[in-house]
mmCIF file of C-alpha atoms in Angstrom:
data_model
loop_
_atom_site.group_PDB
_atom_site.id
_atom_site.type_symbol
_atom_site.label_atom_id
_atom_site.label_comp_id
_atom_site.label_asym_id
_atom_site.label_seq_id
_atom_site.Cartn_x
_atom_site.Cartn_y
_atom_site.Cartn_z
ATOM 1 C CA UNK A 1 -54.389 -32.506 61.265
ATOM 2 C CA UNK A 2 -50.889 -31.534 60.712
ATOM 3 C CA UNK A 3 -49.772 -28.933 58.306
ATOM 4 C CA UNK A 4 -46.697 -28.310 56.890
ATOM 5 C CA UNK A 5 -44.479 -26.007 57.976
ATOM 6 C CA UNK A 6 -43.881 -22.488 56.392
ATOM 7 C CA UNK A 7 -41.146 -21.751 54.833
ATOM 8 C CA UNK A 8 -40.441 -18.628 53.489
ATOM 9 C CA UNK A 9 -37.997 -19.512 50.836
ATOM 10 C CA UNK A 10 -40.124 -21.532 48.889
ATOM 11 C CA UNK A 11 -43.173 -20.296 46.853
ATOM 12 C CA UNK A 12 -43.632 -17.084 48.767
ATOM 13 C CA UNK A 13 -44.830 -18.658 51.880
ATOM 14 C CA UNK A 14 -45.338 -22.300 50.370
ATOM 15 C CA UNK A 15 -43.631 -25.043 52.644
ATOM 16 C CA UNK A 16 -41.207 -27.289 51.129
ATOM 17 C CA UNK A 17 -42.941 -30.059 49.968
ATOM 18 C CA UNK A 18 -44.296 -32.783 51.519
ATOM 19 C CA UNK A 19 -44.560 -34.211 48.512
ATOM 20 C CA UNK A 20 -47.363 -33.371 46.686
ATOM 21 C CA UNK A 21 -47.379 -36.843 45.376
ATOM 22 C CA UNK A 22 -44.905 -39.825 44.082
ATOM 23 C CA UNK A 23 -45.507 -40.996 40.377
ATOM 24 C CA UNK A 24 -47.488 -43.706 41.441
ATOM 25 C CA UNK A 25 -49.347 -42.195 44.160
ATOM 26 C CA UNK A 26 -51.722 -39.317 44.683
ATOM 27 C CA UNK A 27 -51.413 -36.564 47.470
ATOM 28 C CA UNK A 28 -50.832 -38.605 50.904
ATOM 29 C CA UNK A 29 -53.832 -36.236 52.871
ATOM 30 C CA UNK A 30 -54.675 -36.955 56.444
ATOM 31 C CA UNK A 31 -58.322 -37.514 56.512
ATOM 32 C CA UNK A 32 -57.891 -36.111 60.119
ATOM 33 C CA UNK A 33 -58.848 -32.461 60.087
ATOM 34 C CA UNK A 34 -60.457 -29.822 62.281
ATOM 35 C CA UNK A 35 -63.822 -28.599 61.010
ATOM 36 C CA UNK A 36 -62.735 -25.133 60.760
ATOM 37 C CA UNK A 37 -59.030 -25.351 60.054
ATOM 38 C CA UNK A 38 -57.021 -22.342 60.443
ATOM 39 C CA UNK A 39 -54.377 -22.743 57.627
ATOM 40 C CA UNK A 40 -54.509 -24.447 54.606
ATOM 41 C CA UNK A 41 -53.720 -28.323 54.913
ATOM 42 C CA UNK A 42 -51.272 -28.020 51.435
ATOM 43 C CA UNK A 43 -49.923 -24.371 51.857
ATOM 44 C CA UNK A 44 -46.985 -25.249 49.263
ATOM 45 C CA UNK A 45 -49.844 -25.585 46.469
ATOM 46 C CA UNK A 46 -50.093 -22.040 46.146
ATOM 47 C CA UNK A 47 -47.116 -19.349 45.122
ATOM 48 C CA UNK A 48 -47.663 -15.832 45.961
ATOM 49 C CA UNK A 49 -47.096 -12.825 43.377
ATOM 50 C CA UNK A 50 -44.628 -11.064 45.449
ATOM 51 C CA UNK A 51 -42.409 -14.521 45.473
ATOM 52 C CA UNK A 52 -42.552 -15.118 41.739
ATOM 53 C CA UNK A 53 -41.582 -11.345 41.065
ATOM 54 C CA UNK A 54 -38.536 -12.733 43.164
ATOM 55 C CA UNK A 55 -38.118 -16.333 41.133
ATOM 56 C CA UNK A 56 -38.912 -15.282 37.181
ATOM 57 C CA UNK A 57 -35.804 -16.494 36.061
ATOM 58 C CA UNK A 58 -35.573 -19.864 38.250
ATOM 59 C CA UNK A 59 -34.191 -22.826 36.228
ATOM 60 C CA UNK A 60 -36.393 -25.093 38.066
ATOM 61 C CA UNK A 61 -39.480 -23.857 37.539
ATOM 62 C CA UNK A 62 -41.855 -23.108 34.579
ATOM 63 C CA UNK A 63 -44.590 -20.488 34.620
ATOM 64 C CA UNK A 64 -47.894 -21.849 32.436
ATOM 65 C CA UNK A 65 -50.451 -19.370 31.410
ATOM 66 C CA UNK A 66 -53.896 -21.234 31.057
ATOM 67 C CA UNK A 67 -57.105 -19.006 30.586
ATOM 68 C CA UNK A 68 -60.429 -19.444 28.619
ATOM 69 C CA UNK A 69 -59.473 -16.705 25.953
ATOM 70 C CA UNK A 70 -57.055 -18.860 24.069
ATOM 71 C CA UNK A 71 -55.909 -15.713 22.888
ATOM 72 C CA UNK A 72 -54.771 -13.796 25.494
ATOM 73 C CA UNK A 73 -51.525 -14.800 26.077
ATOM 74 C CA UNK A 74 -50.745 -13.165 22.885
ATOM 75 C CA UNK A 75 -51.664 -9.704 24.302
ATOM 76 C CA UNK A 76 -49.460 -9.906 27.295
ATOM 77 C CA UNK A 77 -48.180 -12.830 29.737
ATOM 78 C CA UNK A 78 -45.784 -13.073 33.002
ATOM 79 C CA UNK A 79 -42.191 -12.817 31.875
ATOM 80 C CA UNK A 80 -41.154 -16.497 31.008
ATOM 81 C CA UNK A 81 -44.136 -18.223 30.942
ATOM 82 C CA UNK A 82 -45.064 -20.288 28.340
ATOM 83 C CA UNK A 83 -49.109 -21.406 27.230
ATOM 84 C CA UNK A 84 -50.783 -24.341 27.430
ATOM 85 C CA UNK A 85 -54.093 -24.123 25.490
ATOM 86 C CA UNK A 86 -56.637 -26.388 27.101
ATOM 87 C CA UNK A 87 -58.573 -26.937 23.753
ATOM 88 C CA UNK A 88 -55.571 -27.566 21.944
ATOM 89 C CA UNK A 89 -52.715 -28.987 23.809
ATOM 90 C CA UNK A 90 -54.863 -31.079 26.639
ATOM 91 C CA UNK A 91 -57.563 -32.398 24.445
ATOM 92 C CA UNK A 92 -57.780 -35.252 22.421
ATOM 93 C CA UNK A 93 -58.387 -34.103 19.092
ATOM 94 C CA UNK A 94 -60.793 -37.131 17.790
ATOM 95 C CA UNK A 95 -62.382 -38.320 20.871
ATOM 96 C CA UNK A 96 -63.999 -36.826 23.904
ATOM 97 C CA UNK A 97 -60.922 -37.169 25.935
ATOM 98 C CA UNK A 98 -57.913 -36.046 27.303
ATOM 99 C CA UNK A 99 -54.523 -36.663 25.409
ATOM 100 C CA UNK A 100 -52.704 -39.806 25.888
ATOM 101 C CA UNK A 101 -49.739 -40.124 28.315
ATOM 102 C CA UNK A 102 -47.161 -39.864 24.801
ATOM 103 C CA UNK A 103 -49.163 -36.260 24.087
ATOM 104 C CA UNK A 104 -48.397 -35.349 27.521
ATOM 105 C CA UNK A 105 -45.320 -36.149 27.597
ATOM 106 C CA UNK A 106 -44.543 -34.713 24.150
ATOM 107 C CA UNK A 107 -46.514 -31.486 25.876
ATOM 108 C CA UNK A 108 -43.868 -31.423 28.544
ATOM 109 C CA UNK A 109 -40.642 -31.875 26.718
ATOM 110 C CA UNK A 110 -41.674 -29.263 23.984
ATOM 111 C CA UNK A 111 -41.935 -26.681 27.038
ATOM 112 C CA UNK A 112 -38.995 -27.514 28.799
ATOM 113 C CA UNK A 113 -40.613 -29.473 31.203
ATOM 114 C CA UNK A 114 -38.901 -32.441 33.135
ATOM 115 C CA UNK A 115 -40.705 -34.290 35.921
ATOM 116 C CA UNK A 116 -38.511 -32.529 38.550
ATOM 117 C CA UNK A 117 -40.015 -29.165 37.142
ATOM 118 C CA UNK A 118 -42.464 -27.000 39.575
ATOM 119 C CA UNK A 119 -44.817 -25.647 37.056
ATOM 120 C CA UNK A 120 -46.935 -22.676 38.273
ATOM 121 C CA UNK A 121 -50.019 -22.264 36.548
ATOM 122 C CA UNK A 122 -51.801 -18.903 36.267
ATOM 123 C CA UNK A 123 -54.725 -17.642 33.906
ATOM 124 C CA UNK A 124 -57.660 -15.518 33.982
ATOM 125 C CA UNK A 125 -60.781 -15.178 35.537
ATOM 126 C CA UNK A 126 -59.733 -16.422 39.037
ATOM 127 C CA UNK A 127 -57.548 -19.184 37.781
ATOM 128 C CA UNK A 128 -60.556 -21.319 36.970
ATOM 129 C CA UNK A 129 -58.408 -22.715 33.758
ATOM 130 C CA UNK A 130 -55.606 -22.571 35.348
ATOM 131 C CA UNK A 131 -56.886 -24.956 38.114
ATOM 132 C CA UNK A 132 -58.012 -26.892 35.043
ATOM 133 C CA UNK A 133 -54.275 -27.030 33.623
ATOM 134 C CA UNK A 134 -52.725 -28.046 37.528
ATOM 135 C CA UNK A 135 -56.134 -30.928 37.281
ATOM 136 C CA UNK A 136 -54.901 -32.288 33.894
ATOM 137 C CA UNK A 137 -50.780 -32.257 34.929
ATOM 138 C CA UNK A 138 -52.107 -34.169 37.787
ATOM 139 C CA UNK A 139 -54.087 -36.783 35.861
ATOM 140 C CA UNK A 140 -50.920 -37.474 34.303
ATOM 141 C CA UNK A 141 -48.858 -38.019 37.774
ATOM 142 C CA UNK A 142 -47.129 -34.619 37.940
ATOM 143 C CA UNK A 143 -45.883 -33.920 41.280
ATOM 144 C CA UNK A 144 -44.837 -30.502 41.374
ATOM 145 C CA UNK A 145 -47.681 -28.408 40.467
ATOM 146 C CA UNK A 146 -48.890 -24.913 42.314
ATOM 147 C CA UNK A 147 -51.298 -22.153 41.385
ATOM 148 C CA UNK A 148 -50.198 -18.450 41.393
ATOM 149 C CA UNK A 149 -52.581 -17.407 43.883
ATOM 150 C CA UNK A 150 -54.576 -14.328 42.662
ATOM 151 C CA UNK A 151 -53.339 -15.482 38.852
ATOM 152 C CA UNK A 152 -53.235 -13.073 36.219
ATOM 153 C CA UNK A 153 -55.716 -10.683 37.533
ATOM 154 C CA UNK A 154 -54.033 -10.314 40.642
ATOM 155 C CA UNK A 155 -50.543 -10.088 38.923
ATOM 156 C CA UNK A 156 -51.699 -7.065 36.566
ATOM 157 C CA UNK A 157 -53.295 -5.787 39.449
ATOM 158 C CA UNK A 158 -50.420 -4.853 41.510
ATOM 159 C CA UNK A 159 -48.550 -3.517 37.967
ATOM 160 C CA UNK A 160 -46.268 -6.067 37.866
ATOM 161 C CA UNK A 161 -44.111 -6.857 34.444
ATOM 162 C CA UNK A 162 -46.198 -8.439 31.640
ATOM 163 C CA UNK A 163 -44.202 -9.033 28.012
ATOM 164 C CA UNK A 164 -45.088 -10.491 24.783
ATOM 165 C CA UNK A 165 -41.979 -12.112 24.037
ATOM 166 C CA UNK A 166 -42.685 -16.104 23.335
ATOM 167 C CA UNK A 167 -39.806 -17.490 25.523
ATOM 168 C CA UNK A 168 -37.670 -20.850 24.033
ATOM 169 C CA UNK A 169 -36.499 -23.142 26.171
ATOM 170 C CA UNK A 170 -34.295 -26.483 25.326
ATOM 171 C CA UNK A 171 -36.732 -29.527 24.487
ATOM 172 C CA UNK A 172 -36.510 -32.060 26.957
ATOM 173 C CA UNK A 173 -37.041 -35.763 27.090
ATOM 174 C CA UNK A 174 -40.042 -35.970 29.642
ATOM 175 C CA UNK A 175 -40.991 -39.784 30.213
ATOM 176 C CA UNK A 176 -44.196 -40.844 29.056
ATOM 177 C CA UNK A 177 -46.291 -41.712 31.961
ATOM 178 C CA UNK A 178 -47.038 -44.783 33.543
ATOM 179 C CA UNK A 179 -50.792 -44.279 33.587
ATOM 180 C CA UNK A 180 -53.717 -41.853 33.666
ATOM 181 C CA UNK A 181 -54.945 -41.026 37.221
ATOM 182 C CA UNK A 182 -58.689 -41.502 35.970
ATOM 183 C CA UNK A 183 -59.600 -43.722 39.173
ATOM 184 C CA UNK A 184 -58.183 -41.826 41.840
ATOM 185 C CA UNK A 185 -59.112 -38.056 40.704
ATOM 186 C CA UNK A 186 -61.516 -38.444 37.505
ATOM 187 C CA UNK A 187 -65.129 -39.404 37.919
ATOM 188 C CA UNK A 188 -67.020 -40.620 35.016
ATOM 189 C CA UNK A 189 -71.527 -41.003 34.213
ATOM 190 C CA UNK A 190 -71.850 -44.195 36.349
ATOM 191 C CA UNK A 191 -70.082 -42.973 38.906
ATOM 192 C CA UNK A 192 -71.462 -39.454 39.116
ATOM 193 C CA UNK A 193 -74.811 -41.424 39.006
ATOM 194 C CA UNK A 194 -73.811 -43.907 42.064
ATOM 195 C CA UNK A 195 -72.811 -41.031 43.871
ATOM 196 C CA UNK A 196 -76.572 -39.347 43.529
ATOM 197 C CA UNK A 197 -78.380 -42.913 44.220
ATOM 198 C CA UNK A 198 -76.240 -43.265 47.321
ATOM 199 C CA UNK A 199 -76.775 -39.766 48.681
ATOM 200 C CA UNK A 200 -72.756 -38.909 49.024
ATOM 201 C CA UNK A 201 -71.442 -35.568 48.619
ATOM 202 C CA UNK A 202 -72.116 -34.144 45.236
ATOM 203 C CA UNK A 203 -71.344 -30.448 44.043
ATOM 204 C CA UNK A 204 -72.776 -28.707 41.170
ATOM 205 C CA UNK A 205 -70.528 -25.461 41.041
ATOM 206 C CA UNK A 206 -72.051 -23.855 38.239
ATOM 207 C CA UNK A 207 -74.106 -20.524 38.310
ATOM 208 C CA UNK A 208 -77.248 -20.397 40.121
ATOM 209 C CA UNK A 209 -79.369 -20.195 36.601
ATOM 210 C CA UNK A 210 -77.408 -23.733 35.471
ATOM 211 C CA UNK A 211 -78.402 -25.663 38.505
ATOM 212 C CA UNK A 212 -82.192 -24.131 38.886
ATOM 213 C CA UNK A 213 -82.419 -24.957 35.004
ATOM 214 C CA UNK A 214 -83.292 -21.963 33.681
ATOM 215 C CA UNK A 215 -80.280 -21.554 31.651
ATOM 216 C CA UNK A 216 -78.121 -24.517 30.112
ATOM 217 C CA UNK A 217 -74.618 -22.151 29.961
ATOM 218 C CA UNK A 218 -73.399 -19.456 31.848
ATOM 219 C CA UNK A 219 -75.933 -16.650 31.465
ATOM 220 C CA UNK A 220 -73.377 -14.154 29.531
ATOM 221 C CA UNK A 221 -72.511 -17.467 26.761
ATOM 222 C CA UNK A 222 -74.294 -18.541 24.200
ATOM 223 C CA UNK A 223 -77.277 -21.146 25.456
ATOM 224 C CA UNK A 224 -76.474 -24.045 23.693
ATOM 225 C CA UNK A 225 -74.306 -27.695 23.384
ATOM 226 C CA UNK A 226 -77.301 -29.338 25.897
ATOM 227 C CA UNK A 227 -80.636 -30.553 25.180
ATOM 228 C CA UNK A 228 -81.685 -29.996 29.277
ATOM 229 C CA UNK A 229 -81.334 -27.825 31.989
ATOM 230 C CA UNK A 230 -81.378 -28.350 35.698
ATOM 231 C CA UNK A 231 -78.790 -30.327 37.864
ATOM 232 C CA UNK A 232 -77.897 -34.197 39.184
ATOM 233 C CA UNK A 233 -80.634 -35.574 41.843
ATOM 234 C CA UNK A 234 -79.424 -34.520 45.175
ATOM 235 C CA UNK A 235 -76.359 -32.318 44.159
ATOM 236 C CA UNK A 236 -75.755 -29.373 46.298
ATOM 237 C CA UNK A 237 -75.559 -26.104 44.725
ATOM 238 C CA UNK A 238 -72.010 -23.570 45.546
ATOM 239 C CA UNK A 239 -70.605 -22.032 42.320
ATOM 240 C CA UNK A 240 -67.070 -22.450 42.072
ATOM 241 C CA UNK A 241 -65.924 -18.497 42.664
ATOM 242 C CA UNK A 242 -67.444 -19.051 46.179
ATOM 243 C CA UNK A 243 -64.080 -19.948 47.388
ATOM 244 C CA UNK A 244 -62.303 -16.852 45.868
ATOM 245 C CA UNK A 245 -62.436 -13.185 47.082
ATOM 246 C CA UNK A 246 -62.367 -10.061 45.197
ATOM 247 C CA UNK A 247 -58.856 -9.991 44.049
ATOM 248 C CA UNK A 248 -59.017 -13.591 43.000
ATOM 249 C CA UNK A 249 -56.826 -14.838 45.339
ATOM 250 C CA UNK A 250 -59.250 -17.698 47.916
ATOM 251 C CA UNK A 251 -60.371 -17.326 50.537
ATOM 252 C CA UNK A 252 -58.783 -18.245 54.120
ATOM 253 C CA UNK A 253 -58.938 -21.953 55.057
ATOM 254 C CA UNK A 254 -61.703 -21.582 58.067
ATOM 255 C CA UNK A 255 -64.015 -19.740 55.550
ATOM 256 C CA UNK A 256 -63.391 -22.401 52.897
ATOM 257 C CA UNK A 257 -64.665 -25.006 55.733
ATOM 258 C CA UNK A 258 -67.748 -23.285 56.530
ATOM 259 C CA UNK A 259 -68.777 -23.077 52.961
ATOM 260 C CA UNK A 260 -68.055 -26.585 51.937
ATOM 261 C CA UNK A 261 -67.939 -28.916 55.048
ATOM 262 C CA UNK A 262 -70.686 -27.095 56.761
ATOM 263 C CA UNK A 263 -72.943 -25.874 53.610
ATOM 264 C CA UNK A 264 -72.473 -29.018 51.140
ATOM 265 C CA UNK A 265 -71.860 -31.439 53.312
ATOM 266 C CA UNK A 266 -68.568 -32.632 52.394
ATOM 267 C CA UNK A 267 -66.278 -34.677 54.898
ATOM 268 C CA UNK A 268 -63.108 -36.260 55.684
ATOM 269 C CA UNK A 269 -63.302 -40.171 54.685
ATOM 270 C CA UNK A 270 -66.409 -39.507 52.269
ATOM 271 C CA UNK A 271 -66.115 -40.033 48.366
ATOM 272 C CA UNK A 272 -66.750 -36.624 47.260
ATOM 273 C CA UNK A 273 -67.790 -35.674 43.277
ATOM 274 C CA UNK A 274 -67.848 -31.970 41.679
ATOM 275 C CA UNK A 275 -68.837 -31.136 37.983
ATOM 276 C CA UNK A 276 -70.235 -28.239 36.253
ATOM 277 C CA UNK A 277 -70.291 -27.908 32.636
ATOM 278 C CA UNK A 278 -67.401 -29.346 31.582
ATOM 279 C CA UNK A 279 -65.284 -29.806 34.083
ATOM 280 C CA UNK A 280 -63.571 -26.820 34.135
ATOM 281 C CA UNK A 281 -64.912 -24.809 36.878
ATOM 282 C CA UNK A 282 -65.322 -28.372 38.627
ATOM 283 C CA UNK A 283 -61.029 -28.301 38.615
ATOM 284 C CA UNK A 284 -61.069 -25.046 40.659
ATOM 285 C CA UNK A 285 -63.556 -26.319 43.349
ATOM 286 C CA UNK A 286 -61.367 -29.626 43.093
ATOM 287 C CA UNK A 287 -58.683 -27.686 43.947
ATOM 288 C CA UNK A 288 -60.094 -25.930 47.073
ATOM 289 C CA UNK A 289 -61.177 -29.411 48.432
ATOM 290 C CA UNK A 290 -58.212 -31.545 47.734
ATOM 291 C CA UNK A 291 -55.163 -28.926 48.239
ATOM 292 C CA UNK A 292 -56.819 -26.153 50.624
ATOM 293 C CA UNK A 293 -59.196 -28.257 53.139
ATOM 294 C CA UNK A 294 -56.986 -31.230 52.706
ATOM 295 C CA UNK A 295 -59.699 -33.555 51.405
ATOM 296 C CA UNK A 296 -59.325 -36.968 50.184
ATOM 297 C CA UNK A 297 -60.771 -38.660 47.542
ATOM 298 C CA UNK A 298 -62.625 -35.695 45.709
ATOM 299 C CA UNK A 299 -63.513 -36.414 42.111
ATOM 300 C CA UNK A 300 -63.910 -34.522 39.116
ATOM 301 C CA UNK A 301 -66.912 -35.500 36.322
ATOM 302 C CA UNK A 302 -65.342 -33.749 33.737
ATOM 303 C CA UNK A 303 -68.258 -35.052 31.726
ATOM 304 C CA UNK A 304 -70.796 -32.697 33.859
ATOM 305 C CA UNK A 305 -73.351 -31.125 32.538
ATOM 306 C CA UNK A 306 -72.401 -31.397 28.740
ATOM 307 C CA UNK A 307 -72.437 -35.164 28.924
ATOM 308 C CA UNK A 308 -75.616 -35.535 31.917
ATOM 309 C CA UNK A 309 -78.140 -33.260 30.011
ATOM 310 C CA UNK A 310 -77.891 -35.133 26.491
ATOM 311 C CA UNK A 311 -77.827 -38.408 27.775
ATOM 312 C CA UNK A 312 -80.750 -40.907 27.161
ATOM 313 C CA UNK A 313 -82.138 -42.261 30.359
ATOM 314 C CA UNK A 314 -80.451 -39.309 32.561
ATOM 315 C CA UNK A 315 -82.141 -38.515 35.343
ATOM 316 C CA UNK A 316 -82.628 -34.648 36.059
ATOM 317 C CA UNK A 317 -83.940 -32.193 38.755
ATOM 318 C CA UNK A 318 -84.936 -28.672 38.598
ATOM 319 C CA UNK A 319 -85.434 -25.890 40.608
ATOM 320 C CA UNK A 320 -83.322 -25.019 44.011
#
């Protein structure tokens, strides 16, 4: 494979782009890699702390705070950075959905964003949402999109500033997009079910308890929203913080290989699904596959587990 370049004055270690992807196009990934790589395939998808303590007052960037807690951007947030709620502001209201290219675009323009904007997403908990929040921009053709590696809990770590000022930025006029990216990185019921029939990759990244079926949420949530427990015929189990180490940042790019290539069976070339409950912890394995390992065509059934386990006619496994 070849991998970009580093280049130290952009993102902390991120290359320049290769671009990440033109409006009409996803990320242009050689399907040629090594089995255990030795750097990441996309370094520039990933902005280090020390190099946004550097860039907080950048004019073309924007800093989004995503996390599960709706409400902790309130209590503190990176100076600058404004939140995107993904209940809220990336949801359709009415339908099971996400919004339509007008509400992103509406989304972008009341935050300042244009399409030549980097946005650098950061939350809690490992940047699971925040990985959600980069997943969604992308659905909508966003090009320049990176993840704060280590995201807030490495940021408050290492005592850097945190304010709870609500910055204002000029309203833009972002264009409303030309289309949804739900072929190329969304996977829906028939073709999470295709996938099991035809025994290609599929990852359940939920906890342990989830896929075994003895729980139907995480085991410190409330146990409901799904009439069954247990997990797609012939997915593989790897919960999404696999890929992460202690300090939330993830993990290098050779130990990323071993636990998804060699573990779960995923490949260059081979359609490759991931859900989990709802599709957010599915966006941070997503992420690892597509922008760290250099993966194509990887997935996300944002439906997951929510959708599977109340569906008439679904069928189920249990057990390891």
């Amino acid at each position: 494979m070849t991998y970009a370049k580093i280049d130290d004055a952009d993102g902390g270690g991120a290359a320049k782009a290769k671009s990440l992807a033109r409006a009409e196009k996803q990320p242009e990934i050689s399907c040629l890699m090594p089995t255990h790589p030795t750097q990441y395939a996309h370094p520039e998808a990933l902005v280090e702390t020390d190099w946004l303590g550097k860039h907080l007052k950048d004019e073309d960037i924007r800093i989004v705070e995503s996390n599960e807690d709706v409400l902790l951007y309130d209590t503190g947030h990176i100076p600058g950075a404004v939140h995107i709620d993904w209940r809220a502001d990336l949801q359709d209201q009415v339908i099971r959905d996400y919004i339509s290219p007008e509400k992103f675009a509406e989304l972008c323009s009341r935050n300042g964003i244009t399409p030549d904007t980097t946005c650098i997403f950061y939350g809690d908990k490992a940047n699971w949402w925040a990985c959600y929040a980069f997943w969604a921009f992308r659905l909508f053709g966003h090009e320049k999109v990176k993840i704060l590696n280590g995201g807030r809990d490495k940021w408050k770590a290492e005592g850097r500033p945190m304010t709870r000022e609500v910055p204002k930025y000029p309203q833009t006029n972002y264009p409303v997009p030309n289309k949804r990216f739900d072929k190329e990185i969304r996977a829906f019921f028939d073709e999470a079910l295709a996938q099991s029939k035809s025994d290609k990759p599929l990852i359940d990244v939920r906890s342990p308890g989830e896929y075994r079926g003895e729980v139907t949420h995480m085991p410190e949530y409330p146990q409901e929203g799904v009439l069954r427990g247990g997990h797609i015929p012939g997915a593989k189990s790897m919960p999404w913080k696999t890929a992460t180490n202690d300090d939330a940042t993830f993990k290098p790019a050779d130990e990323l290989a071993k636990i998804y290539l060699d573990q779960c069976g995923v490949k260059p070339g081979t359609d490759t699904v991931v859900y989990c409950r709802i599709g957010e912890r599915s966006s941070h394995t997503w992420f690892v596959l597509t922008y760290l390992l250099g993966l194509e065509n990887v997935r996300n059934y944002d439906g997951s587990w929510t959708e599977w386990g109340n569906k008439v006619g679904a069928p189920i496994e249990k057990g390891a």
